[in-house]
Amino acid sequence: HVQLVESGGGLVQSGGSLRLACTASENSGATFTINYMSWYQEAPGKQRELVATINNDGTTNYVDSVKGRFTISRDNAENIVYLQMTSLKPEDTAVYYCNAEVVSGSLLKLTYAAWGQGTQVSVSS
């Protein structure tokens, strides 16, 4: 199965910026493609919520609370998705998870959702 590994989280002051990255890899050598990739946030005591999505044609969607501040992008050749976060606010504090819809295999295809382990983003006021 494809594994997703996030990086780039940390502690930043309000108004600051961070860039998260998520790399997809398959250790068994099986072929795979990725349809959409997304970032979710899970704040303390709250449910995990979708933040941004990017399809393999580059189409993006954002939750209203991050529009104009966050930008999602992807490198299809390297299977990496980024989340550039600017003008960060204390309410952006959360664990950020990467998610991808993976299609693996050649003749017999299997579609499944992959999740990363999460990366902590903390914004101080």
PDB file of C-alpha atoms in Angstrom:
ATOM      1  CA  HIS A   1       0.000   0.000   0.000  1.00  0.00           C
ATOM      2  CA  VAL A   2       1.012   3.590  -0.556  1.00  0.00           C
ATOM      3  CA  GLN A   3       2.375   5.418   2.456  1.00  0.00           C
ATOM      4  CA  LEU A   4       2.002   9.148   3.035  1.00  0.00           C
ATOM      5  CA  VAL A   5       4.569  11.039   5.093  1.00  0.00           C
ATOM      6  CA  GLU A   6       3.982  14.642   6.137  1.00  0.00           C
ATOM      7  CA  SER A   7       6.599  17.205   7.083  1.00  0.00           C
ATOM      8  CA  GLY A   8       6.896  20.923   7.726  1.00  0.00           C
ATOM      9  CA  GLY A   9       4.826  21.425  10.844  1.00  0.00           C
ATOM     10  CA  GLY A  10       6.017  23.486  13.777  1.00  0.00           C
ATOM     11  CA  LEU A  11       5.412  26.439  16.057  1.00  0.00           C
ATOM     12  CA  VAL A  12       4.905  29.865  14.523  1.00  0.00           C
ATOM     13  CA  GLN A  13       3.627  33.224  15.695  1.00  0.00           C
ATOM     14  CA  SER A  14       0.308  34.622  14.581  1.00  0.00           C
ATOM     15  CA  GLY A  15       0.682  36.114  11.111  1.00  0.00           C
ATOM     16  CA  GLY A  16       3.511  33.774  10.221  1.00  0.00           C
ATOM     17  CA  SER A  17       3.811  31.163   7.496  1.00  0.00           C
ATOM     18  CA  LEU A  18       4.526  27.469   7.176  1.00  0.00           C
ATOM     19  CA  ARG A  19       4.703  25.065   4.274  1.00  0.00           C
ATOM     20  CA  LEU A  20       3.610  21.478   4.756  1.00  0.00           C
ATOM     21  CA  ALA A  21       4.649  18.702   2.422  1.00  0.00           C
ATOM     22  CA  CYS A  22       3.312  15.180   1.972  1.00  0.00           C
ATOM     23  CA  THR A  23       5.151  12.543  -0.016  1.00  0.00           C
ATOM     24  CA  ALA A  24       3.502   9.383  -1.313  1.00  0.00           C
ATOM     25  CA  SER A  25       5.586   6.258  -1.799  1.00  0.00           C
ATOM     26  CA  GLU A  26       5.086   2.542  -2.396  1.00  0.00           C
ATOM     27  CA  ASN A  27       7.827   0.315  -1.010  1.00  0.00           C
ATOM     28  CA  SER A  28       6.758  -2.889  -2.752  1.00  0.00           C
ATOM     29  CA  GLY A  29       7.292  -1.434  -6.202  1.00  0.00           C
ATOM     30  CA  ALA A  30       3.659  -1.748  -7.224  1.00  0.00           C
ATOM     31  CA  THR A  31       2.454   0.808  -9.728  1.00  0.00           C
ATOM     32  CA  PHE A  32       0.001   3.418  -8.544  1.00  0.00           C
ATOM     33  CA  THR A  33      -1.609   6.675  -9.471  1.00  0.00           C
ATOM     34  CA  ILE A  34      -3.180   9.280  -7.276  1.00  0.00           C
ATOM     35  CA  ASN A  35      -6.464  10.943  -8.079  1.00  0.00           C
ATOM     36  CA  TYR A  36      -7.028  13.692  -5.557  1.00  0.00           C
ATOM     37  CA  MET A  37      -4.878  14.732  -2.602  1.00  0.00           C
ATOM     38  CA  SER A  38      -6.162  16.628   0.388  1.00  0.00           C
ATOM     39  CA  TRP A  39      -5.159  18.209   3.656  1.00  0.00           C
ATOM     40  CA  TYR A  40      -7.292  17.847   6.765  1.00  0.00           C
ATOM     41  CA  GLN A  41      -6.943  19.505  10.158  1.00  0.00           C
ATOM     42  CA  GLU A  42      -7.871  18.080  13.530  1.00  0.00           C
ATOM     43  CA  ALA A  43      -7.924  20.636  16.316  1.00  0.00           C
ATOM     44  CA  PRO A  44      -8.028  19.589  19.980  1.00  0.00           C
ATOM     45  CA  GLY A  45     -11.508  18.412  20.898  1.00  0.00           C
ATOM     46  CA  LYS A  46     -12.805  18.752  17.344  1.00  0.00           C
ATOM     47  CA  GLN A  47     -13.485  16.413  14.471  1.00  0.00           C
ATOM     48  CA  ARG A  48     -11.094  16.118  11.578  1.00  0.00           C
ATOM     49  CA  GLU A  49     -12.095  18.610   8.890  1.00  0.00           C
ATOM     50  CA  LEU A  50     -11.199  19.000   5.241  1.00  0.00           C
ATOM     51  CA  VAL A  51      -9.037  22.050   4.563  1.00  0.00           C
ATOM     52  CA  ALA A  52      -8.092  21.814   0.892  1.00  0.00           C
ATOM     53  CA  THR A  53      -8.176  19.402  -2.031  1.00  0.00           C
ATOM     54  CA  ILE A  54      -6.347  19.260  -5.331  1.00  0.00           C
ATOM     55  CA  ASN A  55      -7.281  16.951  -8.196  1.00  0.00           C
ATOM     56  CA  ASN A  56      -4.817  15.481 -10.639  1.00  0.00           C
ATOM     57  CA  ASP A  57      -5.832  18.132 -13.182  1.00  0.00           C
ATOM     58  CA  GLY A  58      -4.866  20.876 -10.729  1.00  0.00           C
ATOM     59  CA  THR A  59      -8.388  21.853  -9.717  1.00  0.00           C
ATOM     60  CA  THR A  60      -8.432  23.069  -6.122  1.00  0.00           C
ATOM     61  CA  ASN A  61     -11.024  23.587  -3.428  1.00  0.00           C
ATOM     62  CA  TYR A  62     -10.705  25.195  -0.008  1.00  0.00           C
ATOM     63  CA  VAL A  63     -12.764  25.521   3.119  1.00  0.00           C
ATOM     64  CA  ASP A  64     -13.939  29.116   3.534  1.00  0.00           C
ATOM     65  CA  SER A  65     -11.835  29.720   6.643  1.00  0.00           C
ATOM     66  CA  VAL A  66      -8.545  29.338   4.747  1.00  0.00           C
ATOM     67  CA  LYS A  67      -9.403  30.876   1.382  1.00  0.00           C
ATOM     68  CA  GLY A  68      -6.890  33.559   0.483  1.00  0.00           C
ATOM     69  CA  ARG A  69      -4.440  32.345   3.133  1.00  0.00           C
ATOM     70  CA  PHE A  70      -3.641  28.729   2.232  1.00  0.00           C
ATOM     71  CA  THR A  71      -2.551  27.360  -1.124  1.00  0.00           C
ATOM     72  CA  ILE A  72      -2.508  23.687  -2.042  1.00  0.00           C
ATOM     73  CA  SER A  73      -0.296  22.479  -4.862  1.00  0.00           C
ATOM     74  CA  ARG A  74       1.146  19.188  -6.057  1.00  0.00           C
ATOM     75  CA  ASP A  75       4.044  17.732  -7.961  1.00  0.00           C
ATOM     76  CA  ASN A  76       2.527  14.857  -9.898  1.00  0.00           C
ATOM     77  CA  ALA A  77       5.876  13.515 -11.057  1.00  0.00           C
ATOM     78  CA  GLU A  78       7.148  13.185  -7.488  1.00  0.00           C
ATOM     79  CA  ASN A  79       3.760  12.430  -5.864  1.00  0.00           C
ATOM     80  CA  ILE A  80       4.102  15.305  -3.416  1.00  0.00           C
ATOM     81  CA  VAL A  81       1.370  17.639  -2.222  1.00  0.00           C
ATOM     82  CA  TYR A  82       2.105  20.927  -0.492  1.00  0.00           C
ATOM     83  CA  LEU A  83       0.096  23.247   1.700  1.00  0.00           C
ATOM     84  CA  GLN A  84       1.460  26.772   1.861  1.00  0.00           C
ATOM     85  CA  MET A  85      -0.057  28.469   4.894  1.00  0.00           C
ATOM     86  CA  THR A  86       0.220  32.235   5.348  1.00  0.00           C
ATOM     87  CA  SER A  87      -1.325  34.756   7.738  1.00  0.00           C
ATOM     88  CA  LEU A  88      -1.645  31.964  10.266  1.00  0.00           C
ATOM     89  CA  LYS A  89      -4.037  32.414  13.159  1.00  0.00           C
ATOM     90  CA  PRO A  90      -4.183  30.701  16.563  1.00  0.00           C
ATOM     91  CA  GLU A  91      -7.349  28.931  15.417  1.00  0.00           C
ATOM     92  CA  ASP A  92      -5.297  27.204  12.706  1.00  0.00           C
ATOM     93  CA  THR A  93      -3.579  25.238  15.469  1.00  0.00           C
ATOM     94  CA  ALA A  94      -4.184  21.551  14.748  1.00  0.00           C
ATOM     95  CA  VAL A  95      -2.677  18.328  13.590  1.00  0.00           C
ATOM     96  CA  TYR A  96      -2.672  18.392   9.792  1.00  0.00           C
ATOM     97  CA  TYR A  97      -3.185  15.134   7.928  1.00  0.00           C
ATOM     98  CA  CYS A  98      -2.509  14.326   4.308  1.00  0.00           C
ATOM     99  CA  ASN A  99      -5.020  12.181   2.443  1.00  0.00           C
ATOM    100  CA  ALA A 100      -4.953  10.698  -1.036  1.00  0.00           C
ATOM    101  CA  GLU A 101      -7.183   8.567  -3.220  1.00  0.00           C
ATOM    102  CA  VAL A 102      -4.862   5.914  -4.603  1.00  0.00           C
ATOM    103  CA  VAL A 103      -5.395   3.615  -7.555  1.00  0.00           C
ATOM    104  CA  SER A 104      -2.901   0.754  -7.490  1.00  0.00           C
ATOM    105  CA  GLY A 105      -2.196  -2.121  -9.819  1.00  0.00           C
ATOM    106  CA  SER A 106      -2.173  -2.476 -13.579  1.00  0.00           C
ATOM    107  CA  LEU A 107      -4.591  -5.151 -14.815  1.00  0.00           C
ATOM    108  CA  LEU A 108      -6.545  -5.445 -11.568  1.00  0.00           C
ATOM    109  CA  LYS A 109      -6.944  -2.032 -10.013  1.00  0.00           C
ATOM    110  CA  LEU A 110      -7.624  -1.300  -6.386  1.00  0.00           C
ATOM    111  CA  THR A 111      -8.817   2.090  -5.190  1.00  0.00           C
ATOM    112  CA  TYR A 112      -8.382   3.119  -1.579  1.00  0.00           C
ATOM    113  CA  ALA A 113      -7.819   6.087   0.689  1.00  0.00           C
ATOM    114  CA  ALA A 114      -4.388   6.595   2.227  1.00  0.00           C
ATOM    115  CA  TRP A 115      -3.646   8.741   5.281  1.00  0.00           C
ATOM    116  CA  GLY A 116      -0.475  10.147   6.729  1.00  0.00           C
ATOM    117  CA  GLN A 117       0.416  10.167  10.415  1.00  0.00           C
ATOM    118  CA  GLY A 118      -0.108  13.899  10.780  1.00  0.00           C
ATOM    119  CA  THR A 119       2.080  16.891  11.540  1.00  0.00           C
ATOM    120  CA  GLN A 120       1.470  19.382  14.325  1.00  0.00           C
ATOM    121  CA  VAL A 121       0.980  23.045  13.520  1.00  0.00           C
ATOM    122  CA  SER A 122       0.856  25.408  16.490  1.00  0.00           C
ATOM    123  CA  VAL A 123       0.196  29.143  16.137  1.00  0.00           C
ATOM    124  CA  SER A 124       0.832  31.377  19.113  1.00  0.00           C
ATOM    125  CA  SER A 125      -0.992  34.661  19.640  1.00  0.00           C
TER     126      SER A 125
END
